[in-house]
Coordinates of C-alpha atoms and ligand atoms in Angstrom, one line a residue:
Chain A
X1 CA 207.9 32.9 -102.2
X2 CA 207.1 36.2 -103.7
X3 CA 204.9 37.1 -106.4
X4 CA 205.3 40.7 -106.9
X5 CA 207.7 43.0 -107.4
X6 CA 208.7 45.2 -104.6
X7 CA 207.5 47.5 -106.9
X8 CA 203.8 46.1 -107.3
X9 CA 203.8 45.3 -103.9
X10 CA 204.2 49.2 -103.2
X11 CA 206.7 48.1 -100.7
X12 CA 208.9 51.1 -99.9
X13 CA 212.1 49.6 -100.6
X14 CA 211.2 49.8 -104.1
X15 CA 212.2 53.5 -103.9
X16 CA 215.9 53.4 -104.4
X17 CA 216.1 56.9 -102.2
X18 CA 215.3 54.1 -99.0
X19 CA 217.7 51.8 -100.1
X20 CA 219.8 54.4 -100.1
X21 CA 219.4 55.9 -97.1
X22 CA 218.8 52.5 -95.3
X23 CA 223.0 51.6 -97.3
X24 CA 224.2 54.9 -96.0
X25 CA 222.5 55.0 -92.4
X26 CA 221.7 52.0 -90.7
X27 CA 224.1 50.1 -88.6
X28 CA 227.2 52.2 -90.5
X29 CA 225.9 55.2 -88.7
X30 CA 227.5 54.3 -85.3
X31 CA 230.8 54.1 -86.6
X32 CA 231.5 51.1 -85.4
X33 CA 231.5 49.9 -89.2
X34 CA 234.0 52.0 -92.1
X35 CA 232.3 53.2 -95.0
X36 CA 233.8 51.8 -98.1
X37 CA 234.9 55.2 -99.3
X38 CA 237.3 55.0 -96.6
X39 CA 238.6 52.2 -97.2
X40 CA 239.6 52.4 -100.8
X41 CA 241.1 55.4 -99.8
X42 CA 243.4 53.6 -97.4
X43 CA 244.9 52.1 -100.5
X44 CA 244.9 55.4 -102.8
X45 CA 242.3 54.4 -104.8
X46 CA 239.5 56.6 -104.2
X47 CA 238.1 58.6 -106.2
X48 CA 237.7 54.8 -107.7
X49 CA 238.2 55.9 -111.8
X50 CA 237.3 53.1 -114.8
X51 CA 239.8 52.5 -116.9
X52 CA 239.3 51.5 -120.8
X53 CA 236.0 50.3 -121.7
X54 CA 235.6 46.8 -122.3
X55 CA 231.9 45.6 -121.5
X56 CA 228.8 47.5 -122.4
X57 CA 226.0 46.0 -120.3
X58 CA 222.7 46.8 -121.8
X59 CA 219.6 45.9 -119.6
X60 CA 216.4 45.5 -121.9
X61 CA 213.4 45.7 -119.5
X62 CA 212.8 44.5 -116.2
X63 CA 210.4 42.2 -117.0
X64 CA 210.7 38.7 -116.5
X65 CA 208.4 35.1 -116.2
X66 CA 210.4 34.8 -113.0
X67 CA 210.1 36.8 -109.1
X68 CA 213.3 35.2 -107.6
X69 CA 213.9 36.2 -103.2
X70 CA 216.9 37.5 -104.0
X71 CA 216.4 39.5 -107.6
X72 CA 218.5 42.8 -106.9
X73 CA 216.3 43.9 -110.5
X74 CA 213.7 43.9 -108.6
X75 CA 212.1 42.0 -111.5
X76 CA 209.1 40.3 -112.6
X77 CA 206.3 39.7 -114.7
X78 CA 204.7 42.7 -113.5
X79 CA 207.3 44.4 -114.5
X80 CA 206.5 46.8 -118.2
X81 CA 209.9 48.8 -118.3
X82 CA 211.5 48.1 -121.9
X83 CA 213.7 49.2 -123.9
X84 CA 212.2 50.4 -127.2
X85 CA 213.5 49.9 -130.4
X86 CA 214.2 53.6 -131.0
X87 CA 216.5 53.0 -127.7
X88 CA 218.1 50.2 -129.2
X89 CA 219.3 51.7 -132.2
X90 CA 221.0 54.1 -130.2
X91 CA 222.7 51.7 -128.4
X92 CA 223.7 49.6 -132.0
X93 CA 224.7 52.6 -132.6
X94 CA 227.6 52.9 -130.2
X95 CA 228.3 49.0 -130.1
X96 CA 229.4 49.4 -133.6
X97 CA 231.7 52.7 -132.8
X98 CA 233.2 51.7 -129.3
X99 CA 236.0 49.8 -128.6
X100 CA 234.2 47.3 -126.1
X101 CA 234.8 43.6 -127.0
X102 CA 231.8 41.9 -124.7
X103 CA 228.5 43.1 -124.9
X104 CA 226.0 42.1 -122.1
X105 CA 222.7 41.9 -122.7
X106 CA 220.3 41.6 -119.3
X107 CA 217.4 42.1 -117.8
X108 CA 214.7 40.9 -116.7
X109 CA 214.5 37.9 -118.7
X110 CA 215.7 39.5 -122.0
X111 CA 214.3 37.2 -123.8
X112 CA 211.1 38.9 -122.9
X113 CA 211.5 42.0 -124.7
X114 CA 209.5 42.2 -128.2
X115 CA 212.7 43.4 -130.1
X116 CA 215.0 41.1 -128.1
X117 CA 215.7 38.9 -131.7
X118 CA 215.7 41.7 -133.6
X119 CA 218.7 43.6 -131.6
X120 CA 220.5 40.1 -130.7
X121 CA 220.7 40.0 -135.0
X122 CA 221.3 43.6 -135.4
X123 CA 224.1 43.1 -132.8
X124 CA 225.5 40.2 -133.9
X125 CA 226.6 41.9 -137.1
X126 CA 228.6 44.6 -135.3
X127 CA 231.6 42.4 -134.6
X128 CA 231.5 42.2 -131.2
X129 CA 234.0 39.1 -129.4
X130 CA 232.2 38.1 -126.8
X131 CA 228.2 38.5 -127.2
X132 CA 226.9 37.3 -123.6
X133 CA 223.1 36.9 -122.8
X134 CA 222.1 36.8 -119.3
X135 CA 219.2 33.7 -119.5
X136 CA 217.5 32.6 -116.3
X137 CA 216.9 29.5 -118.5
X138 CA 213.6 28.7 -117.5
X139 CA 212.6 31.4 -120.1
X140 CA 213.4 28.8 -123.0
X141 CA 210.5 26.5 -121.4
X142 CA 207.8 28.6 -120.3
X143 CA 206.1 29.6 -123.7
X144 CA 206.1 27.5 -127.1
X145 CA 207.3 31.0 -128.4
X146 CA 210.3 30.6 -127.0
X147 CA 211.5 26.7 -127.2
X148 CA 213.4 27.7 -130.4
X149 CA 215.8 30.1 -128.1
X150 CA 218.5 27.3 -128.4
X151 CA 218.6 27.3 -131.7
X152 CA 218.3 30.9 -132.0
X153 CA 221.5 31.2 -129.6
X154 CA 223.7 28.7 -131.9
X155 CA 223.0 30.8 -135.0
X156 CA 224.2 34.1 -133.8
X157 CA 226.8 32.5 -131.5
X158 CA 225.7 33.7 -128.3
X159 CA 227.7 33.1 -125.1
X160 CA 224.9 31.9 -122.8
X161 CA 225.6 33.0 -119.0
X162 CA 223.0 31.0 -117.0
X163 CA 221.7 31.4 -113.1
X164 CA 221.6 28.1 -111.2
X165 CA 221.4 28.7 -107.3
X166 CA 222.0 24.9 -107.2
X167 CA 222.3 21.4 -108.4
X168 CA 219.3 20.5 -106.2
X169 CA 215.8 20.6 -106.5
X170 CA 215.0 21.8 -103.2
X171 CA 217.5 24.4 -103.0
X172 CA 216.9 25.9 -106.7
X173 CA 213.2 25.9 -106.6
X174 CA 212.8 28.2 -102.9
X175 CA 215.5 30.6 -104.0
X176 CA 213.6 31.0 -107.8
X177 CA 209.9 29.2 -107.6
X178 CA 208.2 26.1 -107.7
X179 CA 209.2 24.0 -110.9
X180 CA 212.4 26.4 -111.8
X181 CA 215.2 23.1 -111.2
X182 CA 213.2 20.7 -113.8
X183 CA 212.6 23.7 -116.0
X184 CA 216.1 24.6 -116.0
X185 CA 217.6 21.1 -116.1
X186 CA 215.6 20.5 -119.1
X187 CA 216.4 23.7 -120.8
X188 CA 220.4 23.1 -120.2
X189 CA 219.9 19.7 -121.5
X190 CA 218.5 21.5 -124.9
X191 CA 221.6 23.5 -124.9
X192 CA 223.7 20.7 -124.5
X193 CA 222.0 19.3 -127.2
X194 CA 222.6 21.7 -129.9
X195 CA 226.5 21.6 -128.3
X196 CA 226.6 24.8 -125.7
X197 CA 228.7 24.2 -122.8
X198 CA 230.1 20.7 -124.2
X199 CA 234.0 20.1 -123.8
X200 CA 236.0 22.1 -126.4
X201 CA 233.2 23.1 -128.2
X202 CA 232.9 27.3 -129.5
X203 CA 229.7 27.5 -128.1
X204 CA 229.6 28.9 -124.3
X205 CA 227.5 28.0 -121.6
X206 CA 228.9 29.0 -118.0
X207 CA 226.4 29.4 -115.3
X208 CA 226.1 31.7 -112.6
X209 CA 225.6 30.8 -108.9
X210 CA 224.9 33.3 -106.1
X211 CA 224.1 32.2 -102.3
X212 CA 220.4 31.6 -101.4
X213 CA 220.5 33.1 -98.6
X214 CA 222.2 35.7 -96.1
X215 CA 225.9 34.0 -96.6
X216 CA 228.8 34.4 -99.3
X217 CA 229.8 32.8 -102.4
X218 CA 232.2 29.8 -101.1
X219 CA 235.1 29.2 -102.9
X220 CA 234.7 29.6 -106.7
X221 CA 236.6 26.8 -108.4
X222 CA 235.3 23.9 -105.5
X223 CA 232.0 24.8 -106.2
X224 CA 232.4 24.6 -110.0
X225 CA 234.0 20.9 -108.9
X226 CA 230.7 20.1 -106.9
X227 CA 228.6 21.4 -109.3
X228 CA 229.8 19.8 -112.8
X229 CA 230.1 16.4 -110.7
X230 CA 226.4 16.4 -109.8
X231 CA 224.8 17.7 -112.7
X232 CA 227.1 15.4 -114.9
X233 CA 226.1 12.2 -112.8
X234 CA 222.6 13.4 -111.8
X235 CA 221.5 14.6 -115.7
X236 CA 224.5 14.1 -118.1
X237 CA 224.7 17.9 -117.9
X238 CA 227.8 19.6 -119.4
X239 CA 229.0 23.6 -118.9
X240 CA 231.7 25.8 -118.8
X241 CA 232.5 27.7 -116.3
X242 CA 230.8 28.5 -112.8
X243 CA 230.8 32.0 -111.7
X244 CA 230.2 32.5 -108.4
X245 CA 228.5 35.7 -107.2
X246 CA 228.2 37.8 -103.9
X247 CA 224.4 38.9 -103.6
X248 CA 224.6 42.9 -103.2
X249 CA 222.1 44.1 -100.4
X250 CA 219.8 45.9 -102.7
X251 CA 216.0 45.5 -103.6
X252 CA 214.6 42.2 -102.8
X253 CA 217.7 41.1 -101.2
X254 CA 217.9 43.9 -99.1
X255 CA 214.2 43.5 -98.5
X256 CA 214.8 39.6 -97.1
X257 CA 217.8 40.8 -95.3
X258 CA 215.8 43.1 -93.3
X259 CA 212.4 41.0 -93.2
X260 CA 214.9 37.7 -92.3
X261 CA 217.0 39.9 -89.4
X262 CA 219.9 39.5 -91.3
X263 CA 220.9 42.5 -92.9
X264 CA 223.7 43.6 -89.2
X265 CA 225.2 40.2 -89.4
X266 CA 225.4 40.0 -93.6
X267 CA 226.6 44.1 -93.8
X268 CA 229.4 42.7 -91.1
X269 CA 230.5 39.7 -93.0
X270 CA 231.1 41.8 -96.3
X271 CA 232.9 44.1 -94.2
X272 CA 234.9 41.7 -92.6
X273 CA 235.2 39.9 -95.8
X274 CA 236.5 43.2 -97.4
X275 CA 239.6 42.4 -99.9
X276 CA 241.7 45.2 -101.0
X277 CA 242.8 43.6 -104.1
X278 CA 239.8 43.2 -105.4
X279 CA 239.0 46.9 -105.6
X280 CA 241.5 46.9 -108.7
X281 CA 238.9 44.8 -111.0
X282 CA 235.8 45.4 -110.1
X283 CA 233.1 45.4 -112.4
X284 CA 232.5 49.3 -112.8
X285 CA 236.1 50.1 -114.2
X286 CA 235.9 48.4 -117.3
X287 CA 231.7 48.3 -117.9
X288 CA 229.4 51.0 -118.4
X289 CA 225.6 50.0 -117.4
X290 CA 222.8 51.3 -120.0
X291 CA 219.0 51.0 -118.7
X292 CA 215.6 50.2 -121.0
X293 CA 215.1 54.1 -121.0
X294 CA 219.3 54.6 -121.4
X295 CA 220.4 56.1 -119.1
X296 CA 224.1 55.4 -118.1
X297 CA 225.1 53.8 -115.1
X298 CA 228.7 52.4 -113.2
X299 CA 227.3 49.4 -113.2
X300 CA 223.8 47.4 -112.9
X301 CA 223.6 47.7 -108.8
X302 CA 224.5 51.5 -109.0
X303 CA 221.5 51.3 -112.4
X304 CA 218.9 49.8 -109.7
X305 CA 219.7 52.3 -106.9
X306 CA 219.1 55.3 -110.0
X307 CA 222.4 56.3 -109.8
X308 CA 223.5 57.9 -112.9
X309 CA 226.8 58.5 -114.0
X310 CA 228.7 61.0 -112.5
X311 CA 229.4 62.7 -116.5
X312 CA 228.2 65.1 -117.7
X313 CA 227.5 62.1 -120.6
X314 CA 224.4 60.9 -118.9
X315 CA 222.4 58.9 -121.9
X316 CA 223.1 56.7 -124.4
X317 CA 222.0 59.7 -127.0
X318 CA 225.0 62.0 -125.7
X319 CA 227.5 59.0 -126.1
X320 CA 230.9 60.0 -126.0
X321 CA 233.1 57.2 -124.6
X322 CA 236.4 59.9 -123.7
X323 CA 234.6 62.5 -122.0
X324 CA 232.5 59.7 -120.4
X325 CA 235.6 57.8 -118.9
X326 CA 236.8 60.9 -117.5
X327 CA 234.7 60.2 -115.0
X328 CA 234.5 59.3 -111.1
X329 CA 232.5 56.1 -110.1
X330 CA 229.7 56.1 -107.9
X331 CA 230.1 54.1 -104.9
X332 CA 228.4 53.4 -101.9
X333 CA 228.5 50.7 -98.7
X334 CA 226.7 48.3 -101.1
X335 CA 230.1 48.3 -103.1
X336 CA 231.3 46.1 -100.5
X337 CA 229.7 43.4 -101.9
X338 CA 232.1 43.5 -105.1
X339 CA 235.2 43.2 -102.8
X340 CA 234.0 40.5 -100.4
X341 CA 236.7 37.4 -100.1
X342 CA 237.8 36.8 -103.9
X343 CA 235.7 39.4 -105.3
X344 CA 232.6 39.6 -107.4
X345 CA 231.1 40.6 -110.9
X346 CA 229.1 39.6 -113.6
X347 CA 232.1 37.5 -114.6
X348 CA 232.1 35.8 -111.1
X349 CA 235.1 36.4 -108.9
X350 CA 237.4 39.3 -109.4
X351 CA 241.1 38.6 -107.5
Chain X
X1 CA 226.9 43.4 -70.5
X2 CA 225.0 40.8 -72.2
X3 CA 222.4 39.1 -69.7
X4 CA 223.0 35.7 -71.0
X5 CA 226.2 33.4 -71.5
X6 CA 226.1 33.0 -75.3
X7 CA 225.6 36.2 -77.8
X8 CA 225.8 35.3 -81.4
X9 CA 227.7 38.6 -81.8
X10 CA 230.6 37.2 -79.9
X11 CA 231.6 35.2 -82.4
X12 CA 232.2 38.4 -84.4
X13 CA 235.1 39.0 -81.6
X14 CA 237.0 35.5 -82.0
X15 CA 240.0 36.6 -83.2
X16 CA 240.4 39.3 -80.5
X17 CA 241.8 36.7 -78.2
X18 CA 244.7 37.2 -79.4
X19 CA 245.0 40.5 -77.6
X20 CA 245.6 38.8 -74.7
X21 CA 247.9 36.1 -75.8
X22 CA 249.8 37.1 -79.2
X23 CA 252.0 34.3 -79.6
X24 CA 249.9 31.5 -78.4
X25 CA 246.6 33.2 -80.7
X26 CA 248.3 33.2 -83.0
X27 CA 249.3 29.9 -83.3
X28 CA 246.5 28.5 -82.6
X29 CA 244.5 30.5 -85.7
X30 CA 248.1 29.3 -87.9
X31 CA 246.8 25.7 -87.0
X32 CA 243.4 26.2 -86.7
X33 CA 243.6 27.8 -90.4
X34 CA 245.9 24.8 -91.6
X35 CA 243.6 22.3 -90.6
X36 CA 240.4 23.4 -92.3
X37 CA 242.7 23.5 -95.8
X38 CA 241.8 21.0 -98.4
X39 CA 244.2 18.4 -97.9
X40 CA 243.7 14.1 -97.8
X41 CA 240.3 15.2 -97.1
X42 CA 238.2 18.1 -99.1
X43 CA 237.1 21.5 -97.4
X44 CA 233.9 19.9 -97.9
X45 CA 234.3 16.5 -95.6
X46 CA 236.1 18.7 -93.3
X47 CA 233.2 21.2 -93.1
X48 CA 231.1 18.5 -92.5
X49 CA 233.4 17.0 -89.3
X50 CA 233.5 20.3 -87.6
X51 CA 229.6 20.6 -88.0
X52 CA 229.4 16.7 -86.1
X53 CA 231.6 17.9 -83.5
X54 CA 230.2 21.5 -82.8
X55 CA 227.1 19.6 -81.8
X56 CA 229.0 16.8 -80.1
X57 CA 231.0 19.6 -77.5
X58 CA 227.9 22.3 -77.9
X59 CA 229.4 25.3 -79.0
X60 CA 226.8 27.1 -80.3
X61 CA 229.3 29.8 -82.0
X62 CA 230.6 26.6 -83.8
X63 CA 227.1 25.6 -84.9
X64 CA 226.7 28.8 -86.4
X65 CA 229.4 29.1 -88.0
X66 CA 230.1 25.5 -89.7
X67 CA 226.0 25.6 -90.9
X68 CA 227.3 28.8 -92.7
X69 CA 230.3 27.4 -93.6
X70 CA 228.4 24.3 -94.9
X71 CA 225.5 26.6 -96.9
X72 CA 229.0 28.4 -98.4
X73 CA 230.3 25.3 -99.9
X74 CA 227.0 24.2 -101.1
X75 CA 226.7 21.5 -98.5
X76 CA 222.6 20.5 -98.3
X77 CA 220.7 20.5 -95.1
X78 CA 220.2 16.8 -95.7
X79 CA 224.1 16.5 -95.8
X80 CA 223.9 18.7 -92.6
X81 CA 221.8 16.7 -90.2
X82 CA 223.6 13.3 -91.1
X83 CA 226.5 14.6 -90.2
X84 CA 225.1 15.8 -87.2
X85 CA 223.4 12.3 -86.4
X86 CA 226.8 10.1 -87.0
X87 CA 228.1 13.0 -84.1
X88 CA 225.2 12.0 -81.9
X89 CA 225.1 8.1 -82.6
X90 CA 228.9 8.3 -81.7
X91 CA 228.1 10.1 -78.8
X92 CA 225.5 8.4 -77.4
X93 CA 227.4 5.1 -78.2
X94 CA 230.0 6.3 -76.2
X95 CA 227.9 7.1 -73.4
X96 CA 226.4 3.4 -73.9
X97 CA 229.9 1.1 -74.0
X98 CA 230.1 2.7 -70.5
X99 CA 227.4 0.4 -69.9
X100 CA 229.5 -2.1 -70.1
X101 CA 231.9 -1.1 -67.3
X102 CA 229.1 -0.8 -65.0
X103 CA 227.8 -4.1 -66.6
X104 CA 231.5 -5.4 -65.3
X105 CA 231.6 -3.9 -62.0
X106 CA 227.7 -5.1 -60.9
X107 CA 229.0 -8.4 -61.8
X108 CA 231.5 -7.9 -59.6
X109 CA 230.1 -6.7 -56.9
X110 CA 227.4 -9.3 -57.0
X111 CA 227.2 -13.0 -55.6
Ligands
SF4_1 S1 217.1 37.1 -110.6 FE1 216.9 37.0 -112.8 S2 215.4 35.4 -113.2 FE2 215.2 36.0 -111.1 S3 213.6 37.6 -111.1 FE3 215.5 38.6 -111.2 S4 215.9 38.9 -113.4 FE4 214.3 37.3 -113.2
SF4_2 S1 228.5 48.1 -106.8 FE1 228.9 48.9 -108.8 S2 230.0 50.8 -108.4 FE2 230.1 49.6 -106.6 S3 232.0 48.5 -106.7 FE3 230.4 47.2 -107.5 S4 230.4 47.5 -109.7 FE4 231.5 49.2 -108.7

């Protein structure tokens, strides 16, 4: 288990030019594989183009209490990038004058950023529908300053979107760190408490799960089943919904991929996996990505890989959603990973 | 050409035996793809049976593939290796009632 960020570790792979290059080259340079540009031109669809805005996905800093194998954030505790308060006012700024109805805050842990309550209230008063925080959960545990985050949540009605790699110990802990399952058990337990995730009730709580380890997402709704059955019997747990997602091979995935062997066999099985309906929804047509310093991205991935939007609307300061959806997305061969079998986003599977 | 019997990356090349038979290919990966649907039994317990019997006729493309089939559906490595032990105790018990036969015919045989 990792410590470090790629970054801190001065690994190269922390340079998103390597990733690049690694995405682009690599085993898709024989050309035995197609590159995904190809392939959504097969079904008329490239140059891939968003449609209306509906999700603005701002990532606060990429710090977090957490170093998990497969963090595609490369996050971390060592991690200082935040967003500044200065940058956040822009950003309230165009939550209050665009027509996006889900805003989706990320990090990092967000929790971790100084202004985090501040912009959460600010935010909340904007009139936004769905008002999603990313929460690795164990956040709410780790410091006394933050055992009120439950509470917190219920007040401004925050949709809680939670990672959970499994409903076992074992499994949980060697994906995210010794200690992260009873941490987060305990911390979905508080939420349950104050009503999240409960049947019928207003207050969300879905969870996301994404493979650990160099295989896809099975089936979404079966693994929803398997999961509510054993967190119910095992710890009277209750949630939402279960969004299963596809692990894209950058940063410290990537890194294991590579380090593990993996990365031929795991490129081929997206490949192979490829699903041409789910090009129509993926994330990037309907989100635009903001970073701590924002700068605007297609999507998170493409945000982690420094790949700004192709506009010449490039920061949250210039914001100007028409000239900004006239636009062409980014893509690259880590795009497969959002058109693997039934698809995959922030929202879980796509088709 | 690979200098050993099994390469993992022929597994990768399954489905291209159906190049050299269409119809019959393809009926078998109709079946084949019927079978491992949810059905009395759940995608899960069926996961679980092809894992016991990968090991049971050593196929080590089917050992790869049902352990990735079973860390797809969530299936624990505990889960894993009992199924694989009810494929080996049935195996090995099968190899054992033989016993009996040869129990039957030394009996015979003797005076
Ligand atoms: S995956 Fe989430 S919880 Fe884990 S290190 Fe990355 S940002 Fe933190
Ligand atoms: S990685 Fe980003 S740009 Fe590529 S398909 Fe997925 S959401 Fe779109």
């Amino acid at each position: 288990m990792a410590t470090k960020s790629l970054k801190a570790q001065g690994d190269e792979l922390a340079v998103s030019n390597k990733q690049l290059e690694i995405l682009n080259g690599g085993i898709f340079a024989d050309g035995e594989l197609p590159y995904f540009k190809d392939k959504i031109h097969q079904i008329d669809q490239f140059p891939l183009r968003p449609r209306k805005l509906e999700i603005l996905q701002i990532n606060v800093g990429y710090m977090c209490n957490q170093v998990c194998e497969h963090c595609h954030v490369d996050a971390g505790p060592d991690r200082k990038e935040i967003m500044t308060r200065e940058t956040m006012q822009l950003c309230l700024e165009v939550i209050r004058n665009t027509g996006a109805h889900t805003l989706d805050l990320t990090g990092g842990a967000p929790e971790m950023n100084p202004d985090f309550r501040w912009f959460v209230e600010e935010a909340a008063k904007a009139g936004i529908q769905d008002f999603i925080v990313r929460s690795n959960l164990t956040i709410i545990r780790a410091n006394k300053k933050y055992h009120d985050l439950p509470d917190f949540f219920k007040k401004h009605n925050v949709h809680v979107v939670s990672s959970m790699p499994h409903w076992t110990r074992g499994k949980t802990d060697k994906q995210r760190g010794d200690g992260v399952f009873d941490k987060s058990i305990k911390a979905l337990q508080e939420l349950n408490e104050r009503g999240y995730g409960m049947p019928g009730s207003d207050l969300r709580l879905d969870l996301v799960y994404n493979p650990s380890g160099a295989y896809l997402p099975g089936d979404q709704g079966a693994m929803e089943k398997d999961f509510k059955k054993a967190l119910k019997e095992d710890f009277g747990i209750e949630f939402h919904n279960l969004f299963a997602i596809t692990n894209l091979p950058i940063a410290r995935f990537l890194d294991y991929l590579i380090a593990s062997e993996n990365y031929e066999d795991y490129m081929y099985a997206l490949v192979e996996a490829y699903n041409p309906a789910a090009v129509a929804n993926v994330m990037c047509r309907n989100t635009i990505s903001v970073s701590w310093d924002g700068w605007l991205y297609d999507c998170d991935f493409n945000q982690m890989l420094d790949l700004k939007v192709a506009s010449k609307i490039k920061h949250i300061k210039d914001y100007n959603e028409d000239i900004l959806n006239d636009r062409n997305i980014i893509i690259s061969q880590h795009c497969y990973g959002c058109t693997a079998g039934a698809g995959s986003s922030c929202q879980g599977t796509v088709a | 050409m690979a200098d050993s019997y099994y390469d993992p990356k022929d597994l990768r090349k399954f489905g291209k035996i159906t190049e050299w038979s269409e119809e019959l290919g393809t009926k078998f990966f109709d079946y084949y793809g019927k079978v491992f649907e949810a059905g009395a039994l759940t995608a899960r317990e069926k996961s679980l049976i092809a894992l016991a019997v990968s090991h049971v006729v050593k196929c080590p493309y089917c050992i790869d593939a049902y352990t990735k089939d079973g860390l797809q559906k969530g299936i624990t490595k505990e889960e894993m290796m009992e199924a694989v032990h009810v494929g080996a105790a049935i195996e090995s018990g099968a190899t054992l009632v033989h016993g009996v036969q040869m129990m039957n015919k030394y009996n015979k045989l003797s005076m």
